[in-house]
Short mmCIF file of C-alpha atoms in Angstrom, two decimals:
data_model
loop_
_atom_site.label_atom_id
_atom_site.label_comp_id
_atom_site.label_asym_id
_atom_site.label_seq_id
_atom_site.Cartn_x
_atom_site.Cartn_y
_atom_site.Cartn_z
CA MET D 1 -19.11 29.09 -14.08
CA ALA D 2 -16.86 31.19 -11.84
CA LYS D 3 -19.73 31.74 -9.42
CA PHE D 4 -20.43 28.02 -9.32
CA THR D 5 -16.81 27.10 -8.55
CA ASP D 6 -16.65 29.83 -5.90
CA PHE D 7 -19.76 28.36 -4.34
CA LEU D 8 -18.32 24.83 -4.39
CA GLU D 9 -15.02 25.97 -2.93
CA GLU D 10 -16.55 28.15 -0.21
CA LYS D 11 -19.43 25.91 0.84
CA VAL D 12 -18.23 22.38 0.13
CA SER D 13 -14.53 21.93 -0.43
CA ASN D 14 -13.12 24.29 2.23
CA PRO D 15 -15.38 23.18 5.10
CA MET D 16 -14.66 19.51 4.34
CA ALA D 17 -10.91 20.15 4.19
CA ARG D 18 -11.13 21.96 7.50
CA LEU D 19 -13.04 19.02 8.99
CA ALA D 20 -10.13 16.75 8.12
CA GLU D 21 -7.92 19.08 10.15
CA GLN D 22 -9.95 18.29 13.26
CA ARG D 23 -7.66 17.38 16.15
CA HIS D 24 -8.70 13.74 16.62
CA LEU D 25 -8.86 12.95 12.89
CA LEU D 26 -5.42 14.47 12.52
CA ALA D 27 -4.07 12.35 15.38
CA ILE D 28 -5.55 9.20 13.82
CA ARG D 29 -4.09 10.10 10.44
CA ASP D 30 -0.61 10.82 11.78
CA GLY D 31 -0.78 7.78 14.06
CA VAL D 32 -1.61 5.45 11.18
CA ILE D 33 0.95 7.09 8.88
CA SER D 34 3.67 6.73 11.51
CA SER D 35 3.16 2.96 11.38
CA LEU D 36 3.49 2.68 7.58
CA PRO D 37 7.23 1.82 7.53
CA PHE D 38 6.43 -1.24 9.65
CA ILE D 39 3.57 -2.24 7.34
CA ILE D 40 5.74 -1.77 4.24
CA VAL D 41 8.67 -3.78 5.58
CA GLY D 42 6.52 -6.34 7.40
CA SER D 43 4.31 -6.99 4.38
CA PHE D 44 7.32 -7.85 2.21
CA PHE D 45 7.92 -10.94 4.30
CA LEU D 46 4.56 -12.16 3.00
CA LEU D 47 6.08 -11.93 -0.47
CA ILE D 48 9.24 -13.76 0.62
CA ALA D 49 7.17 -16.52 2.24
CA SER D 50 5.38 -17.20 -1.05
CA PRO D 51 7.63 -15.84 -3.80
CA PRO D 52 6.11 -15.26 -7.26
CA LEU D 53 8.23 -18.04 -8.80
CA PRO D 54 7.41 -21.45 -10.33
CA GLU D 55 6.46 -23.98 -7.68
CA SER D 56 9.03 -26.51 -8.86
CA TRP D 57 11.95 -24.21 -8.05
CA ALA D 58 14.04 -25.12 -5.03
CA ILE D 59 13.70 -21.63 -3.52
CA THR D 60 9.90 -21.81 -3.70
CA GLN D 61 10.01 -25.19 -1.99
CA TRP D 62 12.33 -23.82 0.68
CA ALA D 63 10.05 -20.85 1.31
CA ALA D 64 7.01 -23.10 1.64
CA ASP D 65 8.78 -25.37 4.11
CA ASN D 66 9.99 -22.47 6.25
CA ALA D 67 6.99 -20.14 5.92
CA ALA D 68 6.30 -20.00 9.67
CA GLU D 69 9.85 -18.76 10.40
CA ILE D 70 9.96 -16.39 7.42
CA LEU D 71 6.71 -14.80 8.60
CA ILE D 72 7.95 -14.01 12.13
CA PRO D 73 9.04 -10.43 11.21
CA TYR D 74 5.60 -9.97 9.62
CA ARG D 75 3.89 -11.31 12.78
CA MET D 76 5.76 -8.83 14.96
CA THR D 77 4.98 -5.79 12.76
CA MET D 78 2.05 -5.75 10.33
CA PHE D 79 0.21 -8.61 12.07
CA ILE D 80 0.03 -6.63 15.34
CA MET D 81 -0.17 -3.23 13.66
CA SER D 82 -2.72 -1.84 16.13
CA LEU D 83 -0.07 -1.79 18.86
CA TYR D 84 2.08 0.56 16.76
CA VAL D 85 -0.93 2.64 15.76
CA ALA D 86 -2.03 3.06 19.41
CA PHE D 87 1.41 4.44 20.22
CA GLY D 88 1.26 6.79 17.23
CA ILE D 89 -2.24 8.09 17.95
CA GLY D 90 -1.48 8.57 21.65
CA TYR D 91 1.73 10.43 20.87
CA ASN D 92 0.20 12.74 18.27
CA LEU D 93 -2.99 13.51 20.18
CA ALA D 94 -1.07 14.30 23.38
CA GLN D 95 1.29 16.50 21.38
CA SER D 96 -1.63 18.42 19.87
CA TYR D 97 -2.87 19.15 23.41
CA LYS D 98 0.69 20.19 24.37
CA VAL D 99 0.87 17.57 27.11
CA ASP D 100 3.75 15.09 27.39
CA PRO D 101 3.54 13.03 24.15
CA LEU D 102 5.51 10.04 25.43
CA SER D 103 3.12 9.60 28.39
CA GLY D 104 0.20 9.92 25.97
CA ALA D 105 1.64 7.19 23.74
CA GLN D 106 2.26 4.86 26.68
CA ILE D 107 -1.22 5.39 28.14
CA ALA D 108 -2.76 4.59 24.74
CA VAL D 109 -0.76 1.35 24.48
CA ALA D 110 -1.76 0.34 28.02
CA SER D 111 -5.44 0.94 27.30
CA LEU D 112 -5.24 -1.15 24.12
CA LEU D 113 -3.48 -4.03 25.89
CA LEU D 114 -6.16 -3.94 28.58
CA THR D 115 -8.83 -4.73 25.99
CA ILE D 116 -7.46 -8.26 25.68
CA THR D 117 -6.91 -10.92 28.30
CA PRO D 118 -3.98 -13.35 28.35
CA THR D 119 -4.58 -17.08 28.41
CA VAL D 120 -2.51 -19.24 30.73
CA ILE D 121 -1.04 -22.45 29.34
CA ASP D 122 1.33 -24.43 31.58
CA GLU D 123 1.76 -21.40 33.85
CA LEU D 124 2.93 -19.27 30.91
CA PHE D 125 0.94 -16.24 29.76
CA TYR D 126 -0.07 -15.85 26.10
CA LEU D 127 -1.64 -12.77 24.52
CA PRO D 128 -4.14 -13.31 21.68
CA MET D 129 -2.27 -11.48 18.92
CA GLU D 130 -5.15 -11.50 16.45
CA PHE D 131 -6.90 -8.68 18.37
CA LEU D 132 -3.86 -6.46 17.82
CA GLY D 133 -4.12 -6.66 14.02
CA GLY D 134 -6.62 -5.38 11.50
CA SER D 135 -9.69 -6.37 13.47
CA GLY D 136 -8.39 -4.43 16.47
CA LEU D 137 -7.82 -1.17 14.63
CA PHE D 138 -11.16 0.47 15.44
CA VAL D 139 -10.90 -0.46 19.12
CA THR D 140 -7.38 0.96 19.07
CA ILE D 141 -8.62 4.29 17.73
CA ILE D 142 -11.39 4.51 20.33
CA VAL D 143 -9.39 3.57 23.44
CA SER D 144 -6.31 5.59 22.39
CA ILE D 145 -8.39 8.74 22.06
CA LEU D 146 -10.36 8.04 25.24
CA SER D 147 -7.27 7.43 27.36
CA VAL D 148 -5.37 10.48 26.07
CA GLU D 149 -8.47 12.60 26.68
CA ILE D 150 -8.52 11.41 30.30
CA PHE D 151 -4.80 12.15 30.57
CA ARG D 152 -5.03 15.69 29.21
CA ILE D 153 -8.19 16.58 31.18
CA CYS D 154 -6.45 15.50 34.40
CA LYS D 155 -3.43 17.57 33.41
CA GLN D 156 -5.42 20.66 32.43
CA LYS D 157 -7.67 20.54 35.52
CA GLY D 158 -4.65 20.04 37.74
CA ILE D 159 -5.66 16.53 38.86
CA THR D 160 -2.04 15.42 39.15
CA ILE D 161 0.55 14.88 41.84
CA LYS D 162 2.82 17.91 41.83
CA LEU D 163 6.34 17.69 43.15
CA PRO D 164 8.52 20.66 44.24
CA ASP D 165 10.44 22.44 41.50
CA ALA D 166 13.73 21.07 42.82
CA VAL D 167 12.80 17.55 41.63
CA PRO D 168 14.30 16.66 38.19
CA LYS D 169 11.87 17.05 35.31
CA SER D 170 11.98 13.38 34.26
CA VAL D 171 11.00 12.31 37.76
CA SER D 172 8.20 14.84 38.18
CA ARG D 173 6.82 13.94 34.73
CA SER D 174 6.31 10.32 35.68
CA PHE D 175 4.60 11.38 38.90
CA GLU D 176 2.32 13.73 36.99
CA ALA D 177 1.06 10.81 34.95
CA LEU D 178 0.26 8.66 37.98
CA ILE D 179 -3.36 9.67 38.56
CA PRO D 180 -4.48 9.64 34.89
CA VAL D 181 -2.69 6.30 34.36
CA ALA D 182 -4.48 4.90 37.41
CA ILE D 183 -7.86 6.13 36.12
CA VAL D 184 -7.28 4.64 32.65
CA ILE D 185 -6.05 1.29 33.96
CA VAL D 186 -8.87 0.94 36.49
CA LEU D 187 -11.47 1.92 33.89
CA MET D 188 -10.16 -0.52 31.27
CA THR D 189 -9.82 -3.29 33.84
CA LEU D 190 -13.44 -2.69 34.89
CA ILE D 191 -14.63 -3.04 31.30
CA THR D 192 -12.53 -6.01 30.24
CA VAL D 193 -12.02 -8.00 33.44
CA VAL D 194 -14.73 -7.08 35.96
CA ILE D 195 -17.67 -6.64 33.59
CA GLY D 196 -16.07 -9.00 31.12
CA VAL D 197 -16.87 -7.14 27.91
CA ASN D 198 -14.74 -7.98 24.88
CA LEU D 199 -14.60 -4.55 23.23
CA HIS D 200 -13.25 -6.13 20.05
CA THR D 201 -16.35 -8.21 19.34
CA VAL D 202 -18.63 -5.27 20.23
CA VAL D 203 -16.84 -2.81 17.96
CA GLU D 204 -16.45 -5.38 15.19
CA LYS D 205 -20.25 -5.80 15.08
CA LEU D 206 -20.79 -2.03 15.08
CA ALA D 207 -18.19 -1.41 12.38
CA ALA D 208 -19.28 -4.32 10.16
CA PRO D 209 -21.64 -2.25 7.94
CA LEU D 210 -18.90 0.36 7.40
CA VAL D 211 -16.34 -2.31 6.53
CA THR D 212 -18.74 -3.92 4.04
CA ALA D 213 -19.73 -0.58 2.48
CA GLY D 214 -16.17 0.64 1.92
CA ASP D 215 -15.34 -2.58 0.08
CA SER D 216 -18.24 -2.23 -2.38
CA LEU D 217 -17.97 -0.60 -5.82
CA PHE D 218 -19.86 2.43 -4.55
CA GLY D 219 -17.58 2.56 -1.51
CA VAL D 220 -14.61 2.79 -3.88
CA LEU D 221 -16.16 5.37 -6.21
CA VAL D 222 -17.04 7.85 -3.44
CA PRO D 223 -13.45 8.43 -2.24
CA VAL D 224 -12.20 8.32 -5.85
CA PHE D 225 -14.59 11.13 -6.80
CA LEU D 226 -13.94 13.16 -3.65
CA ILE D 227 -10.16 13.02 -4.03
CA THR D 228 -10.18 14.49 -7.56
CA PHE D 229 -12.95 16.89 -6.50
CA PHE D 230 -10.63 18.35 -3.84
CA TRP D 231 -7.69 18.45 -6.22
CA SER D 232 -9.86 20.39 -8.71
CA PHE D 233 -9.64 23.23 -6.20
CA GLY D 234 -5.96 22.57 -5.64
CA ILE D 235 -6.40 20.88 -2.26
CA HIS D 236 -4.50 17.67 -1.52
CA GLY D 237 -7.39 15.19 -1.92
CA VAL D 238 -5.70 12.05 -0.60
CA SER D 239 -4.52 13.92 2.46
CA VAL D 240 -8.07 15.09 3.22
CA VAL D 241 -10.08 11.99 2.26
CA GLY D 242 -7.41 9.63 3.56
CA SER D 243 -7.73 11.14 7.05
CA VAL D 244 -11.21 9.66 7.23
CA ALA D 245 -10.90 6.60 5.00
CA ARG D 246 -7.43 5.29 5.77
CA PRO D 247 -8.33 3.37 8.95
CA VAL D 248 -10.87 1.35 6.92
CA TRP D 249 -8.38 0.86 4.06
CA GLU D 250 -5.80 -0.35 6.60
CA VAL D 251 -8.28 -2.89 7.99
CA TYR D 252 -8.66 -4.34 4.47
CA LEU D 253 -4.92 -4.48 3.96
CA LEU D 254 -4.26 -6.11 7.33
CA ASN D 255 -7.09 -8.63 6.87
CA ASN D 256 -5.83 -9.51 3.38
CA GLY D 257 -2.33 -9.91 4.78
CA GLU D 258 -3.58 -12.24 7.50
CA ALA D 259 -5.44 -14.33 4.90
CA ALA D 260 -2.34 -14.48 2.69
CA ALA D 261 -0.20 -15.59 5.63
CA ALA D 262 -2.75 -18.31 6.44
CA GLY D 263 -2.99 -19.39 2.78
CA GLU D 264 -6.67 -18.45 2.58
CA ILE D 265 -8.67 -16.53 -0.05
CA LEU D 266 -8.15 -12.77 0.33
CA PRO D 267 -11.44 -11.28 1.62
CA HIS D 268 -11.19 -7.64 0.46
CA VAL D 269 -11.03 -5.92 -2.93
CA ALA D 270 -10.27 -2.39 -1.80
CA PRO D 271 -7.20 -1.88 0.41
CA GLU D 272 -5.39 1.39 -0.36
CA PRO D 273 -2.92 -0.24 -2.83
CA LEU D 274 -5.90 -0.86 -5.18
CA TYR D 275 -6.29 2.91 -5.43
CA GLN D 276 -2.58 3.59 -5.38
CA TRP D 277 -1.49 1.33 -8.23
CA PHE D 278 -4.51 0.80 -10.48
CA ILE D 279 -6.42 4.09 -10.16
CA TRP D 280 -3.89 6.83 -9.27
CA VAL D 281 -1.45 5.86 -12.03
CA GLY D 282 0.99 8.78 -12.09
CA GLY D 283 -0.76 10.47 -9.14
CA SER D 284 -4.32 11.50 -8.27
CA GLY D 285 -6.43 11.79 -11.43
CA ALA D 286 -4.38 9.11 -13.25
CA THR D 287 -2.33 11.90 -14.79
CA LEU D 288 0.40 9.67 -16.24
CA GLY D 289 -1.90 9.30 -19.26
CA LEU D 290 -2.20 13.08 -19.47
CA VAL D 291 1.59 13.47 -19.33
CA ILE D 292 1.99 10.92 -22.15
CA VAL D 293 -0.56 12.85 -24.24
CA MET D 294 1.26 16.08 -23.43
CA ILE D 295 4.67 14.72 -24.51
CA LEU D 296 3.36 13.13 -27.72
CA PHE D 297 0.82 15.67 -28.94
CA ALA D 298 1.41 19.12 -27.40
CA ARG D 299 1.80 21.91 -29.97
CA SER D 300 1.89 24.76 -27.48
CA LYS D 301 5.47 25.67 -26.53
CA TYR D 302 4.61 25.97 -22.84
CA LEU D 303 2.83 22.61 -22.67
CA LYS D 304 5.59 20.85 -24.63
CA ASN D 305 8.21 22.24 -22.27
CA LEU D 306 6.10 21.41 -19.21
CA GLY D 307 5.48 17.85 -20.47
CA ARG D 308 9.20 17.21 -20.59
CA THR D 309 9.91 18.61 -17.12
CA VAL D 310 7.05 16.75 -15.38
CA SER D 311 7.58 13.37 -17.07
CA VAL D 312 10.08 11.93 -14.59
CA PRO D 313 8.17 12.90 -11.41
CA ALA D 314 5.00 11.53 -13.07
CA LEU D 315 6.58 8.09 -13.38
CA PHE D 316 7.02 8.13 -9.61
CA ASN D 317 3.43 9.30 -8.97
CA ILE D 318 4.32 12.89 -8.08
CA ASN D 319 1.91 15.06 -10.02
CA GLU D 320 1.59 18.40 -8.25
CA PRO D 321 3.67 19.94 -11.07
CA VAL D 322 1.05 18.65 -13.54
CA ILE D 323 -1.92 19.75 -11.45
CA PHE D 324 -0.59 23.26 -10.78
CA GLY D 325 1.52 23.58 -13.93
CA LEU D 326 -1.03 23.02 -16.69
CA PRO D 327 -2.99 23.89 -14.55
CA ILE D 328 -5.79 21.41 -13.91
CA VAL D 329 -6.90 23.41 -10.84
CA LEU D 330 -10.03 25.42 -11.70
CA ASN D 331 -9.55 24.61 -15.38
CA PRO D 332 -13.03 23.72 -16.68
CA ILE D 333 -11.67 21.84 -19.74
CA LEU D 334 -9.24 19.55 -17.94
CA ILE D 335 -11.25 18.97 -14.76
CA ILE D 336 -13.71 16.85 -16.75
CA PRO D 337 -11.25 14.07 -17.75
CA PHE D 338 -9.42 14.55 -14.44
CA ILE D 339 -12.59 13.40 -12.64
CA ILE D 340 -13.92 10.92 -15.23
CA THR D 341 -10.70 8.95 -15.83
CA PRO D 342 -10.19 7.69 -12.26
CA ILE D 343 -13.87 6.72 -12.04
CA VAL D 344 -13.59 4.61 -15.21
CA LEU D 345 -10.33 3.05 -13.99
CA ALA D 346 -11.88 2.36 -10.59
CA ILE D 347 -14.81 0.49 -12.13
CA ILE D 348 -12.53 -1.60 -14.37
CA SER D 349 -10.03 -2.35 -11.59
CA TYR D 350 -12.77 -3.19 -9.08
CA PHE D 351 -14.37 -5.74 -11.39
CA ALA D 352 -11.05 -7.15 -12.58
CA THR D 353 -10.17 -7.78 -8.93
CA SER D 354 -13.54 -9.00 -7.69
CA ILE D 355 -14.02 -11.55 -10.50
CA GLY D 356 -10.47 -12.79 -10.02
CA LEU D 357 -8.73 -11.55 -13.19
CA VAL D 358 -6.18 -9.90 -10.91
CA SER D 359 -5.23 -10.88 -7.34
CA PRO D 360 -6.38 -8.53 -4.57
CA THR D 361 -3.63 -6.41 -3.02
CA PHE D 362 -2.15 -7.32 0.37
CA ILE D 363 1.36 -5.86 0.32
CA ARG D 364 2.15 -2.19 0.81
CA ALA D 365 4.91 -1.02 -1.49
CA PRO D 366 6.36 2.52 -1.25
CA TRP D 367 4.04 4.87 -3.17
CA THR D 368 6.80 6.43 -5.25
CA LEU D 369 7.43 3.24 -7.27
CA PRO D 370 6.35 3.27 -10.93
CA ALA D 371 2.82 1.84 -11.07
CA PRO D 372 3.50 -1.45 -12.91
CA ILE D 373 6.20 -2.41 -10.39
CA GLY D 374 4.09 -1.29 -7.44
CA ALA D 375 1.06 -3.23 -8.70
CA TYR D 376 3.16 -6.35 -9.24
CA LEU D 377 4.55 -6.22 -5.70
CA ALA D 378 1.26 -5.22 -4.03
CA THR D 379 -0.54 -8.24 -5.48
CA GLY D 380 2.16 -10.58 -4.21
CA GLY D 381 3.74 -10.89 -7.66
CA ASP D 382 0.77 -11.24 -10.02
CA TRP D 383 1.97 -10.48 -13.59
CA ARG D 384 -1.65 -9.81 -14.63
CA ALA D 385 -1.55 -6.74 -12.37
CA ILE D 386 1.08 -5.24 -14.71
CA LEU D 387 -1.26 -5.85 -17.66
CA LEU D 388 -4.14 -4.14 -15.86
CA VAL D 389 -1.96 -1.10 -15.14
CA LEU D 390 -0.94 -0.89 -18.80
CA VAL D 391 -4.57 -1.20 -19.93
CA ASN D 392 -5.52 1.53 -17.45
CA ILE D 393 -2.77 3.81 -18.75
CA ALA D 394 -4.01 3.29 -22.33
CA ILE D 395 -7.57 4.13 -21.26
CA SER D 396 -6.45 7.28 -19.45
CA VAL D 397 -4.52 8.38 -22.56
CA ALA D 398 -7.69 7.90 -24.65
CA ILE D 399 -9.91 9.87 -22.25
CA TYR D 400 -7.46 12.75 -21.72
CA PHE D 401 -6.57 13.12 -25.44
CA PRO D 402 -9.62 15.03 -26.81
CA PHE D 403 -9.82 17.38 -23.82
CA PHE D 404 -6.10 18.05 -23.94
CA LYS D 405 -6.29 18.89 -27.68
CA VAL D 406 -8.96 21.52 -26.99
CA TYR D 407 -6.82 23.06 -24.25
CA ASP D 408 -3.66 22.82 -26.34
CA ARG D 409 -5.31 24.71 -29.21
CA LYS D 410 -6.38 27.42 -26.77
CA MET D 411 -2.82 27.72 -25.48
CA VAL D 412 -1.39 27.88 -29.03
CA ASP D 413 -3.81 30.72 -29.84
CA LEU D 414 -2.75 32.58 -26.71
CA GLU D 415 0.93 32.09 -27.52
CA THR D 416 0.62 33.38 -31.12
CA GLU D 417 -1.37 36.33 -29.84
CA GLU D 418 1.42 37.13 -27.37
CA ASP D 419 4.06 36.76 -30.09
CA ASN D 420 2.15 39.14 -32.34
CA THR D 421 1.65 41.79 -29.70
CA ALA D 422 5.22 41.52 -28.46
CA PRO D 423 7.38 44.42 -29.64
CA MET L 1 22.68 33.06 2.93
CA LYS L 2 18.93 32.83 3.50
CA LYS L 3 17.40 29.64 4.86
CA VAL L 4 13.96 28.82 3.48
CA LEU L 5 11.65 25.96 4.47
CA PHE L 6 9.13 24.61 1.94
CA VAL L 7 6.17 22.67 3.33
CA CYS L 8 3.90 20.36 1.33
CA SER L 9 2.03 17.18 2.17
CA GLY L 10 4.92 14.73 2.14
CA GLY L 11 7.94 16.81 1.16
CA MET L 12 8.10 15.18 -2.28
CA SER L 13 6.46 17.61 -4.67
CA SER L 14 7.96 20.71 -3.09
CA GLU L 15 11.40 19.21 -3.72
CA ILE L 16 10.77 19.72 -7.45
CA VAL L 17 9.73 23.30 -6.90
CA VAL L 18 12.75 23.87 -4.66
CA ASN L 19 15.02 23.09 -7.59
CA ALA L 20 13.19 25.62 -9.77
CA LEU L 21 13.62 28.26 -7.05
CA LYS L 22 17.32 27.55 -6.52
CA LYS L 23 17.98 27.76 -10.25
CA GLU L 24 16.23 31.11 -10.52
CA ALA L 25 17.98 32.43 -7.40
CA GLY L 26 21.32 31.36 -8.89
CA LYS L 27 20.59 33.45 -12.00
CA HIS L 28 20.15 36.51 -9.79
CA GLY L 29 23.18 35.76 -7.66
CA GLN L 30 21.07 35.10 -4.58
CA ASP L 31 22.40 32.43 -2.24
CA LEU L 32 19.56 30.27 -0.90
CA ASP L 33 19.43 27.20 1.31
CA VAL L 34 16.01 25.63 0.71
CA LYS L 35 14.66 22.49 2.35
CA ALA L 36 11.42 20.65 1.53
CA VAL L 37 9.49 18.85 4.28
CA GLY L 38 6.07 17.31 4.86
CA SER L 39 3.53 19.14 7.02
CA SER L 40 4.01 16.72 9.93
CA GLU L 41 7.70 17.65 10.16
CA VAL L 42 7.13 21.38 10.61
CA ASP L 43 7.08 21.21 14.42
CA ALA L 44 10.49 19.62 14.55
CA GLU L 45 11.96 22.05 12.01
CA LEU L 46 10.79 25.27 13.66
CA ASP L 47 13.72 25.44 16.07
CA HIS L 48 16.25 25.43 13.23
CA HIS L 49 16.26 29.20 12.60
CA TRP L 50 14.57 29.64 9.24
CA ASP L 51 14.40 32.99 7.48
CA ALA L 52 11.09 32.10 5.84
CA ILE L 53 8.55 29.30 5.65
CA MET L 54 6.50 28.80 2.48
CA VAL L 55 3.44 26.54 2.39
CA ALA L 56 2.38 24.65 -0.76
CA PRO L 57 -1.04 25.49 -2.24
CA GLN L 58 -2.47 21.98 -1.93
CA ILE L 59 -2.28 22.08 1.86
CA ARG L 60 -3.64 25.62 2.20
CA HIS L 61 -6.30 24.25 4.56
CA ARG L 62 -3.37 23.71 6.94
CA PHE L 63 -1.86 27.15 6.31
CA LYS L 64 -3.45 28.84 9.31
CA GLY L 65 -2.10 26.26 11.75
CA ILE L 66 1.39 26.39 10.29
CA LYS L 67 1.39 30.20 10.23
CA GLU L 68 0.38 30.36 13.90
CA LYS L 69 3.34 28.18 14.84
CA ALA L 70 5.68 30.20 12.60
CA ASP L 71 4.45 33.43 14.21
CA GLU L 72 5.26 32.03 17.65
CA HIS L 73 8.84 31.53 16.46
CA GLY L 74 8.91 34.90 14.69
CA VAL L 75 9.48 33.37 11.26
CA PRO L 76 7.76 35.00 8.27
CA CYS L 77 5.34 32.52 6.71
CA GLY L 78 3.60 32.82 3.35
CA SER L 79 1.87 30.59 0.85
CA ILE L 80 3.40 29.50 -2.42
CA PRO L 81 1.32 30.93 -5.29
CA ALA L 82 -0.55 28.09 -7.05
CA GLN L 83 0.53 29.19 -10.52
CA ALA L 84 4.18 29.03 -9.44
CA TYR L 85 3.98 25.52 -7.99
CA ASN L 86 5.63 23.72 -10.94
CA PRO L 87 9.12 23.25 -12.38
CA LEU L 88 8.72 26.33 -14.62
CA GLY L 89 7.48 28.60 -11.82
CA GLY L 90 10.91 29.79 -10.64
CA PRO L 91 10.60 33.52 -11.44
CA THR L 92 7.19 33.95 -9.74
CA LEU L 93 8.41 31.88 -6.83
CA LEU L 94 11.53 33.98 -6.25
CA LYS L 95 9.47 37.15 -6.42
CA ALA L 96 7.01 35.82 -3.81
CA LEU L 97 9.88 34.75 -1.57
CA ASN L 98 11.66 38.11 -1.76
CA GLU L 99 8.41 39.91 -0.95
CA LEU L 100 8.01 37.66 2.09
CA ILE L 101 11.55 38.15 3.40
CA SER L 102 11.81 41.91 2.83
#
């Protein structure tokens, strides 16, 4: 057993975790994460525009009549999320190369804007905002990385205009960026204007299989398994898997948000809030059920004490104390339910959502909310989401119970042994 | 007073462990100022003159990168032992910290 876990950790888990630390993946991750406050706040205007209240109420009527105005904050944040993400990726990637991050962020934004062309109506210029939302996210990632790479190569190879040392730093910095900015703008103009390629339609076609796959049951189960697999070795699974999967999850969330704003059927089952509220109840591994079992049934003094101290963080989905305290890490008894429970919950939640028992998620609520509240908000105020969370908690209690009892008995034996040998 | 920086993924879980450490330090009359941050905030924190940086076990794949930066600033950097990363881990935690600082 020990040999097998050593093998898994050395050959599988560690190399994969290191892969997620790769410079560009890290920049994408931090770029997307930096935009989350705008998604969280922006998405709540979707809820305000169609409040979860009876249709006959005056406030519901008022919201329906003024939806276009109410949604303006949403349109300027979540609806054009890619603009914020481009800035974030450009900033973080430039910083990782130790070149001026602000220039990197600005170059990334410019290259994204140059993938779309304004239309002219009555001598006024209009940008097609839809390309700056969910469907533009993959293009954003590609052009942000490309443009910052050009910027840092120019900088590192000395292809810049250098001014004498006497010139103030802020002035010389903007001159240093001149040549790379020129290269990026000319290149993007060539692609979009001269050749006339719409990168968004090209990339959308290329990414279509990935977008379909990630929204299937299998596409949900793979990250669910991998995340608890990493945690079984004590490595932050969401942080590793999310680095790769989050851009796709964000596309689902943004597309669902756009559909909700337009009053259409939500196209995707699996934005990240599906995982967050229905599967990771109490944290990765659905450990709220385990904590409940621990509080109700623990006989071991240590586990009883631990159950009490971890109960409050568990309500807010913070479960490192559970994972390292019990521990679950490298614990052959508890790893089994730790991996099985989320898979069962994922299957139930996926089907409940895809056959319409529960609304798909389209709002991003802060992840530290208790799961029933988070699920209610994320589904735009669907009370059935609360029921599903409660059912999922009950199931996780049932799966964790027998395994916990075995472990508890082992701990009690250890504790009596210690008491007996103590002087 | 010693200033200690705890680093985890988002700065949430280490906050819980920070309390365990402070409590234990209080018992021994040690005065500690401990702050919990997420791994993306480390760069910004490095200039703030820490006496030690401790990295949570779940982001140990990031330990090397954080340690390199800490070394550049001459700050001792160690990992938090996995078995101490919970609200009852205070004693082990304080021991690890004192070994790192001394």
